[in-house]
Every structure is written in structure tokens, then in C-alpha cells.
Amino acid sequence: QPSTEKHRPQIHFTPEEKWMNDPNGMVYYKGKYHLFYQYFPGGTKWGPMHWGHASSKDLVHWDRLPVALYPDSLGLIFSGSAVVDSLNTSGFGKDGKTPLVAIFTHHDMKGERAKRNDFQNQSIAYSLDEGLTWKKYAGNPVLKNPGIVDFRDPKVSWYAEQKKWIMTLATKDRITFYSSPDLKDWKKESEFGEKLGAHGGVWECPDLFPLMLNGKKYYVLLISINPGAPNGGSGTQYFVGDFDGSKFTPLQEETRWIDYGTDNYAGITWANTGNRKVFIGWMNNWTYANEVPTESWRGATTIARELKLFNDKNGISLSTEPVKELAVLAKATINLPKAVRAGLSKPLNKTSLSGPYKLQLQTNGLASFSVVLSNTAKNKLVVGYDKAGNRFYIDRRAAGNNDFNKEFAKIHYAPRISAGKTISLTLYVDVASVELFADNGSSVMTDIFFPEKPLGLISVQAPAALILKDFSYTPLKSIW
Ligand code: FRU
């Protein structure tokens, strides 16, 4: 079904209509990447949560599927995860069919209204038809709330060394790890983070997964936090460390962020993808998510991204790069002039692009510069590098409609992490978002904006003449 309304993302997943927030239950099974998500089919603002559902063979094109989980007498269906229970530890498998098991938070509105402190509990459901239909477990909830108001967003994975499931749960101002042999009986293992990381808001939507670097295994812990992100509102911090089946021990003290833009929240990774870790986030921010000016739907995901570890001056860091599958969208690449005169260049691409595109650029890192994306309606978005501050930025103050929330029209900054001489930028520009991957994904920013028409004119601005090493754009096909 073509989705072509004003501001409708063309290379990002959106529900055809109504509200979405966090990605949930991401699991790869039998050649399909399943994406569930926080969904309110009754309106375009946050409301009683369901799990919406979509699936993809390539992480790029999505089939929209029927709602997977509906609220019930135990409450709304909040965020969570899903696993392939290959060994049938849960006993839900039948006739040789492997169960997919979803682990989610039941949020009891009545308990919340009565100001109880135990209205969020963890429950499970299973599917024997590859995620299409789900049956909730009769013994729900499987993990009862001990009296912590924020007790949610279970991310479960199999810890093969000790043949048990690990649940990473957001518990107010820290993470609590639980373990289980069968996804039904959960035992507390340890807590992490009360005194580490950012604490400007409540902790939500964690993820814990191993990644290899130079033949050694490390564990990455993602923790979303709202508010308290570096550029305001919602954001996702991470730790690199060790996990022994019970306890997480970080290698670092300082707080790091997976993305410095304002619009990548509650992201987690797919289960069952082997050594490859693929991430998707909700491309929005709780500060204004309920007010963004889209009509029939609200909310989108980021593009799918691959996470890797790398060594830098701070120790071991996490890089984020667009998945290679996105190459299927590429039309012919067009080179732009590499010599830039001082001042603002005239638009370098002659025809205004009306759809999404990828833009790539490399410089020697000796001077500030910016890329100005604009349209004939005088909307403009500026993505740049500030040499004095050694930082990247996105300025969306003039990028279009921004009067729906006073926090929206701002410049956002990201420190340059890489110490490499050459600065390289890859931008994925959709009709209402930009995703900046700098220096092989070591500095990342995701920002949304709402122009009158797509920002299809490209120019470069520099205080002094500049020779770019490489400069090109690649128009992209719509995924719909
Ligand atoms: C994060 C979050 C989760 C919660 C869900 C509710 O954006 O607040 O903590 O489970 O959204 O929709």
C-alpha cells in the first residue's frame, strides 16, 4: 500500500495509521525479521498499548501484519522482547513446532490509578505459527512486582554457558538481572547502575548482548533514559563490560550514548541473528512525540543499524552503521564537485530530489564545514562539523514546521569520537528525518523535522575554501 502523505517516511517503517512508539519483540526466525512495536490502534496519541506487528526479509521492506497482542484483564501490553525457544524449555512447543515466546510488561491501569506501586508485572505469550498469532500463558504474570513503580521492559536472551535465560529489566534507576530455566520461573541475580551512568530520568528498555572484538567477547548493556539525554529528553546510553551469567561488570565509568540526536529512543537488538547485532530505535522523543505534525499516523523507526565494538582513545566503544541491506534501495550515485569555495555554494544538485537519498562526504578535518539541505519553500537543515569544538551538529531550527513544541527548534551536538585525520560523513535523508553516521559510525545523530516539501537541494558552506576528498549523493527508492 503506497504511503505518500506529507511527512510520510519513505525508507523507514511506519504503521499505516495511528500511534506507535518503542520497537518490541524483535526476533529473527525462518528468514524473517519480526518487528513488534508499542501501538495504539485507537488514536494518534499514546493510548492503551498493544503490540503491533510487521516483518521483513531484508530489514528494509516491511509487511504490515495484524496486531499481535491486545490488552487484557492484567493490563496494557508494554514493551518487551521475544525469543526462539529452540529447546522448548517453556514446554509451549507442540507437534515438533518451535515456540516463539514474547516476554512483556503488563501495565495495570487500575493499579496505577489507585496509586499502587506494583502495577507493572512481567508476562509471557507464545506463538506456534511464526509470530502471526499469540496465546498468553495462563500463569501470568511470571515475574511479580516487589513494589517498584517503574518495573518494566524485559529483554530476554539465552545464556548458553549456563543453559538459562537472562532477563534484563529496567527497575527505576537501575537494571535488575533475573534468570530462568523455562521463561516461567524467575530468580533475581543482581542489580547494576544505581551509581553509574546518567540518571536525569527513569531507566527504560534495556538490552544486553555479547559482541566480539579481536577474538574476545564483551557484553554491551543499552539503557534508554527519559528525560536526561545529552540534547534533551529521551536518549540511549550504553556500557561495555563483562557478564558472567549473574552480574554485569562495566569496563568504563563515564556515560556514553549510542546516538546524540534527539530522535532515537528505546532501541534494542534482534534476537537470533548469531554474531551479528542489528538495532532499530523509535525515531522520536517523548518531549514532543505526541505533538509531531503528522496526520493519520504518529511515529516511525530508525533505519536498521549494525552494532560493533571498536577501540578508541576512551577504550572500547560501540559503533553504529546502516545495515548493508539498505544497498537494495540505491539508484545511480551522482558525484558532486569536490572543490568548495568560501561561503555558501549554490545548490550543487541541479534537480531538487523529491525522495530520500544517501549523501557521502569526506574531508581532511582541518576546517569547519556544513552541508545545507534545503527546498524551494525556504526550509533548510544544516548538518556540520565545528572544528573549534571538534563536534558535529544538526541545526533543524529552520527545517520546517516547528511550532508544535517549544523544545523542538534547536541545534544538537555530538562530540567527534574518532581521532582519525579524515572526517567521513554518511547521511540518510528521508522526507522527515536525517541520520548522520560519522567516521564509520563512531559519532551518530538522528533528528526528525517537518519541511513543507522534501529537502532535495544540496549545498556546502565553509568559512574557507575546502577540497573534499569525496562527495556524492545516491537517490534511494521508496520502501513502500
Ligand atoms: C519507553 C516506554 C517503556 C514502556 C512503553 C510504554 O518509551 O515508556 O518504558 O514500556 O514506553 O508504551
XYZ file of C-alpha atoms and ligand atoms in Angstrom:
492
model
C 0.000 0.000 0.000
C 1.666 3.257 -1.057
C 2.195 5.677 1.791
C 2.761 9.070 0.261
C 1.225 11.629 2.613
C 3.170 14.744 3.537
C 5.975 13.854 6.022
C 5.460 10.099 5.449
C 8.899 8.454 5.757
C 9.885 6.580 2.587
C 12.803 4.476 3.878
C 11.568 3.925 7.435
C 8.921 1.697 8.919
C 5.717 3.452 9.968
C 2.344 1.935 10.819
C -0.155 2.672 8.086
C -2.184 4.598 10.629
C -2.313 5.521 14.320
C 0.260 5.816 17.100
C 3.480 3.840 17.541
C 6.371 4.071 19.999
C 9.054 1.555 21.045
C 10.139 -1.364 18.864
C 9.392 -4.603 20.744
C 9.907 -8.349 20.484
C 12.426 -8.208 17.669
C 13.281 -11.751 16.675
C 14.676 -13.333 13.514
C 13.027 -16.607 12.608
C 12.827 -18.681 9.431
C 14.171 -15.958 7.170
C 12.071 -13.141 8.603
C 12.916 -10.257 10.877
C 9.907 -9.701 13.089
C 9.277 -6.231 14.407
C 6.624 -5.747 17.059
C 6.043 -2.294 18.451
C 4.106 -0.281 21.006
C 0.891 0.506 19.174
C -2.393 2.239 19.923
C -4.863 1.314 17.190
C -7.452 3.718 18.639
C -5.698 7.030 18.081
C -2.695 9.088 17.013
C -1.564 9.905 20.547
C -0.212 7.429 23.118
C -3.061 5.315 24.490
C -3.798 1.769 25.702
C -0.840 -0.203 24.402
C -0.956 -3.207 22.075
C 1.856 -4.886 20.185
C 1.656 -4.003 16.502
C 3.492 -6.324 14.108
C 5.458 -6.176 10.875
C 8.011 -8.473 9.292
C 10.774 -8.125 6.750
C 13.025 -10.415 4.765
C 15.733 -7.788 4.319
C 15.431 -5.261 7.200
C 14.411 -2.681 4.579
C 10.975 -3.582 3.142
C 8.231 -4.279 5.683
C 4.956 -6.180 5.541
C 2.424 -4.738 7.922
C 0.676 -7.514 9.841
C -2.306 -7.733 12.223
C -1.987 -6.624 15.854
C -0.186 -9.373 17.801
C -1.058 -8.681 21.453
C -4.116 -6.956 22.903
C -4.598 -5.567 26.423
C -6.411 -7.924 28.805
C -7.553 -8.131 32.432
C -3.935 -7.937 33.658
C -3.357 -4.690 31.837
C -1.918 -2.985 28.779
C 0.904 -4.596 26.811
C 4.044 -2.542 27.400
C 7.495 -3.060 25.915
C 9.402 -6.317 25.900
C 11.215 -8.852 23.789
C 10.794 -12.215 22.060
C 12.954 -15.316 21.776
C 13.073 -18.521 19.765
C 12.730 -21.269 22.377
C 14.540 -23.890 20.270
C 14.959 -26.353 23.146
C 11.309 -25.953 24.126
C 12.343 -25.053 27.684
C 8.915 -23.446 28.152
C 7.051 -26.584 27.087
C 4.871 -24.433 24.804
C 6.110 -26.291 21.704
C 3.725 -28.852 20.231
C 3.938 -31.443 17.432
C 7.594 -30.590 16.909
C 6.773 -26.900 16.434
C 9.240 -24.475 17.985
C 7.593 -21.808 20.114
C 8.393 -18.128 19.788
C 7.980 -16.670 23.272
C 7.264 -12.998 23.929
C 8.155 -11.537 27.321
C 6.483 -8.194 28.045
C 5.243 -5.895 30.784
C 1.602 -5.992 31.790
C 0.721 -2.467 32.900
C -2.372 -2.401 35.105
C -4.143 0.954 34.706
C -6.410 0.339 37.694
C -3.420 -0.246 39.939
C -1.771 2.876 38.593
C -4.872 4.981 39.207
C -5.127 3.618 42.740
C -1.508 4.769 43.210
C -0.295 1.266 43.984
C 3.426 0.582 43.498
C 3.111 -2.869 41.911
C 1.105 -2.259 38.725
C 3.861 -3.347 36.298
C 4.484 -7.099 36.093
C 6.223 -9.338 33.532
C 4.168 -11.792 31.492
C 4.699 -14.147 28.570
C 2.845 -15.311 25.454
C 3.787 -17.805 22.767
C 3.276 -18.350 19.067
C 3.396 -21.611 17.129
C 2.754 -20.007 13.736
C 5.890 -17.893 13.267
C 4.635 -14.901 15.202
C 1.290 -14.383 13.492
C -0.969 -15.335 16.410
C -0.153 -15.436 20.110
C -1.551 -17.167 23.153
C -0.942 -15.661 26.567
C 0.297 -18.007 29.297
C -2.396 -18.916 31.840
C 0.079 -18.480 34.720
C 0.768 -14.782 34.030
C 2.373 -12.745 35.418
C 5.591 -14.773 35.591
C 7.565 -12.104 37.437
C 5.653 -10.181 40.078
C 6.462 -6.661 41.080
C 8.155 -6.397 44.511
C 6.953 -2.795 44.985
C 8.901 -0.768 42.422
C 6.792 1.728 40.474
C 8.947 1.506 37.324
C 9.461 -2.210 36.751
C 9.369 -2.953 33.055
C 10.640 -3.673 29.541
C 12.103 -7.198 29.893
C 14.771 -8.117 27.324
C 15.436 -11.843 27.428
C 18.276 -13.845 25.897
C 19.676 -17.357 26.211
C 22.878 -17.686 28.232
C 24.228 -20.872 26.679
C 27.188 -21.355 29.062
C 24.779 -21.952 31.944
C 21.761 -23.115 29.940
C 19.437 -20.470 31.299
C 17.515 -17.436 30.193
C 18.610 -13.996 31.365
C 16.093 -11.193 31.739
C 17.459 -7.651 31.735
C 14.815 -5.466 33.347
C 14.554 -1.703 33.853
C 13.803 -1.107 37.515
C 13.501 2.638 38.058
C 17.091 3.911 38.490
C 18.945 0.655 37.805
C 18.905 -2.595 35.878
C 17.940 -5.836 37.584
C 19.020 -9.169 36.068
C 16.907 -12.287 36.562
C 17.435 -15.846 35.351
C 15.113 -18.706 34.486
C 15.352 -22.283 33.193
C 11.973 -22.149 31.425
C 10.867 -18.491 30.963
C 8.246 -19.026 33.694
C 10.184 -19.164 36.967
C 12.418 -16.168 37.504
C 15.095 -15.659 40.130
C 16.861 -12.368 40.866
C 20.590 -12.412 40.078
C 21.934 -8.890 40.582
C 21.491 -5.156 40.104
C 23.515 -2.678 38.099
C 23.812 1.070 37.714
C 22.390 2.798 40.749
C 25.607 4.801 40.983
C 26.762 4.726 37.361
C 25.585 6.313 34.135
C 23.110 9.102 33.522
C 20.251 9.494 35.980
C 18.363 12.513 34.723
C 15.259 10.369 34.262
C 13.819 6.901 34.622
C 15.644 3.908 33.089
C 13.721 2.040 30.382
C 14.064 -0.519 27.589
C 17.435 -2.151 28.351
C 19.267 -4.675 26.187
C 22.220 -6.935 26.986
C 24.167 -8.784 24.292
C 27.647 -10.103 23.558
C 29.883 -8.682 20.839
C 33.354 -9.847 19.836
C 36.396 -7.600 19.442
C 39.784 -9.034 18.417
C 38.719 -12.544 19.376
C 37.469 -11.543 22.823
C 33.862 -11.494 23.977
C 32.412 -8.420 25.660
C 28.889 -7.583 26.758
C 27.087 -4.400 25.795
C 24.328 -3.032 28.003
C 21.971 -0.494 26.407
C 19.786 1.612 28.684
C 17.274 4.148 27.478
C 16.610 7.080 29.751
C 13.864 9.686 29.723
C 14.493 12.540 30.256
C 18.230 13.166 30.647
C 19.679 12.661 27.149
C 22.607 14.896 26.065
C 20.462 17.069 23.770
C 17.338 16.870 25.944
C 14.510 14.433 26.551
C 14.856 10.759 25.619
C 18.111 9.014 24.727
C 20.022 5.755 24.986
C 23.240 5.280 26.942
C 25.451 2.206 26.856
C 28.097 0.359 28.817
C 30.686 -2.107 27.584
C 31.711 -4.742 30.102
C 31.576 -8.346 31.181
C 28.664 -10.570 32.112
C 29.146 -13.883 33.921
C 25.587 -15.172 33.885
C 24.761 -13.312 37.042
C 26.469 -9.950 37.228
C 27.402 -7.192 34.776
C 30.773 -5.509 35.363
C 31.440 -2.400 33.262
C 34.864 -1.527 31.869
C 34.085 2.184 31.879
C 32.930 4.769 34.396
C 31.716 7.543 32.123
C 28.369 7.729 30.357
C 28.297 7.077 26.611
C 25.452 7.489 24.158
C 24.570 5.348 21.204
C 23.161 8.363 19.327
C 23.436 12.090 20.105
C 20.452 13.222 18.049
C 17.147 13.687 19.787
C 15.266 11.032 17.841
C 16.491 7.553 18.558
C 14.872 6.076 21.646
C 14.050 2.712 23.220
C 16.135 0.874 20.627
C 17.017 -2.787 21.103
C 18.534 -5.569 19.004
C 17.107 -8.572 17.196
C 17.256 -11.957 18.892
C 18.568 -14.977 16.988
C 20.870 -13.252 14.491
C 24.046 -15.072 15.552
C 27.113 -12.901 15.971
C 25.583 -10.045 14.048
C 23.754 -7.450 16.162
C 21.087 -5.414 14.402
C 19.422 -2.499 16.154
C 16.386 -0.347 15.471
C 15.056 2.516 17.610
C 11.904 4.596 17.816
C 12.673 7.741 15.804
C 11.113 10.182 18.235
C 11.452 11.820 21.629
C 8.921 11.802 24.475
C 9.382 15.594 24.777
C 7.201 16.154 21.694
C 6.238 12.705 20.374
C 2.521 13.262 20.998
C 2.560 16.580 19.120
C 4.575 15.978 15.952
C 2.621 17.222 12.904
C 1.730 14.035 11.083
C -1.899 13.271 10.483
C -3.035 9.699 10.025
C -0.122 8.122 11.931
C 2.462 9.180 14.520
C 5.878 7.606 14.969
C 8.477 5.726 12.920
C 11.516 3.552 13.499
C 15.097 4.452 12.615
C 16.710 2.554 9.758
C 18.154 -0.803 10.833
C 21.719 -0.446 12.070
C 24.515 -2.858 12.795
C 26.346 -2.502 16.114
C 30.042 -3.308 16.501
C 32.801 -2.700 19.005
C 35.953 -0.778 18.196
C 38.972 0.553 20.087
C 39.391 4.286 20.535
C 41.057 6.759 22.869
C 38.371 6.136 25.510
C 38.763 2.371 25.496
C 36.203 0.142 23.809
C 33.277 1.897 22.166
C 30.201 0.953 20.202
C 29.794 1.911 16.557
C 26.523 2.069 14.682
C 26.284 1.779 10.913
C 23.391 1.390 8.490
C 22.829 -2.288 7.611
C 24.343 -3.294 4.283
C 20.917 -4.486 3.089
C 19.952 -0.833 2.501
C 22.015 -1.019 -0.706
C 18.934 -2.518 -2.438
C 17.381 0.956 -2.393
C 20.225 2.693 -4.213
C 19.723 4.300 -7.618
C 22.737 5.572 -9.573
C 25.214 7.581 -7.468
C 25.954 11.116 -8.633
C 29.272 12.812 -7.859
C 29.246 16.431 -6.728
C 32.066 18.972 -7.184
C 34.878 18.440 -4.690
C 36.199 21.994 -4.687
C 34.193 24.230 -2.362
C 34.683 27.988 -2.400
C 34.449 30.022 0.817
C 30.852 30.911 1.675
C 27.670 29.117 0.765
C 27.722 27.281 -2.535
C 24.774 27.384 -4.901
C 22.797 24.154 -4.730
C 25.102 21.516 -6.146
C 22.498 19.101 -7.291
C 20.623 20.692 -10.154
C 17.320 18.937 -9.773
C 15.583 19.032 -6.461
C 15.288 15.489 -5.136
C 11.750 14.636 -4.183
C 12.500 11.457 -2.300
C 15.026 10.002 0.108
C 18.748 9.890 -0.594
C 22.087 8.974 0.854
C 24.826 11.578 0.923
C 28.513 10.846 1.424
C 31.368 13.235 2.004
C 34.974 13.131 3.173
C 37.284 15.979 4.211
C 40.715 16.320 5.735
C 39.301 17.514 9.061
C 41.279 20.770 9.109
C 38.325 23.121 8.814
C 34.709 23.554 9.782
C 32.113 22.930 7.116
C 28.426 22.285 6.809
C 26.060 20.623 4.423
C 22.890 22.606 3.852
C 19.822 20.666 2.770
C 17.027 22.902 1.578
C 13.982 23.230 -0.675
C 12.215 25.891 -2.708
C 9.929 26.611 0.255
C 12.994 28.009 2.114
C 13.169 25.235 4.663
C 16.731 24.302 5.497
C 18.508 21.783 7.641
C 22.208 22.157 8.394
C 24.481 19.237 9.223
C 28.023 20.185 10.024
C 31.360 19.819 11.719
C 32.636 22.516 14.062
C 36.421 22.381 14.134
C 36.885 24.527 17.269
C 34.599 22.313 19.329
C 35.631 19.131 17.479
C 31.969 18.241 17.239
C 29.240 17.514 14.736
C 25.873 19.212 14.771
C 22.431 19.208 13.252
C 20.560 22.504 13.144
C 16.867 21.977 12.480
C 15.713 25.433 13.592
C 14.609 26.433 10.085
C 13.816 22.985 8.730
C 10.045 23.390 8.625
C 7.074 23.253 10.950
C 8.430 23.533 14.480
C 5.832 25.481 16.423
C 4.113 22.396 17.882
C 6.549 22.261 20.812
C 8.955 24.906 22.097
C 11.754 22.378 22.656
C 11.816 21.258 19.036
C 13.622 24.042 17.153
C 17.203 23.568 18.341
C 20.761 22.739 17.337
C 22.006 19.370 18.563
C 25.655 18.471 19.080
C 27.675 15.256 19.111
C 31.313 15.004 20.125
C 33.650 13.679 17.457
C 34.865 10.373 18.919
C 37.259 9.316 16.179
C 40.789 10.725 16.252
C 41.311 9.877 12.565
C 42.515 12.626 10.203
C 39.831 12.140 7.598
C 36.291 13.020 8.567
C 33.746 10.972 6.713
C 30.012 11.537 6.829
C 27.197 9.353 5.609
C 23.732 10.865 5.798
C 20.468 9.069 5.187
C 17.974 11.795 4.384
C 14.293 10.888 4.306
C 11.388 13.289 3.829
C 11.170 13.935 7.584
C 14.446 12.757 9.116
C 18.207 12.727 8.838
C 20.522 10.043 10.206
C 24.180 11.022 10.426
C 26.842 8.316 10.669
C 30.256 9.952 11.047
C 33.642 8.233 10.952
C 32.410 4.678 10.418
C 29.537 5.039 12.842
C 31.533 6.259 15.830
C 29.556 9.532 16.123
C 25.872 9.181 15.300
C 22.936 11.603 15.266
C 19.287 11.062 14.357
C 16.922 14.023 14.024
C 13.409 14.396 12.672
C 11.932 17.554 11.071
C 8.822 18.555 9.145
C 9.522 20.564 5.974
C 6.906 21.884 3.524
C 8.420 19.575 0.912
C 11.416 17.255 0.884
C 14.849 18.849 1.395
C 16.138 17.973 -2.045
C 18.660 20.753 -2.683
C 22.208 20.124 -1.513
C 24.881 22.765 -0.940
C 28.034 23.138 1.119
C 29.095 26.018 3.307
C 32.632 26.595 4.567
C 34.421 29.620 6.064
C 37.431 28.990 3.821
C 37.944 27.207 0.534
C 37.835 23.471 1.027
C 38.733 20.445 -1.025
C 36.540 17.481 -0.304
C 38.031 14.050 -0.758
C 34.787 12.589 -1.846
C 31.278 13.952 -2.260
C 28.290 12.205 -3.740
C 24.630 11.511 -3.345
C 22.604 8.456 -4.148
C 18.851 8.801 -4.616
C 17.023 5.969 -2.862
C 13.875 4.102 -3.849
C 10.918 4.184 -1.515
C 10.430 1.006 0.526
C 6.641 1.135 0.038
C 9.562 3.712 26.596
C 8.310 3.298 27.363
C 8.550 1.974 28.040
C 7.148 1.440 28.193
C 6.488 1.923 26.928
C 5.034 2.247 27.086
O 9.324 4.606 25.563
O 7.976 4.313 28.290
O 9.260 2.067 29.246
O 7.123 0.048 28.313
O 7.197 3.066 26.504
O 4.436 2.483 25.845
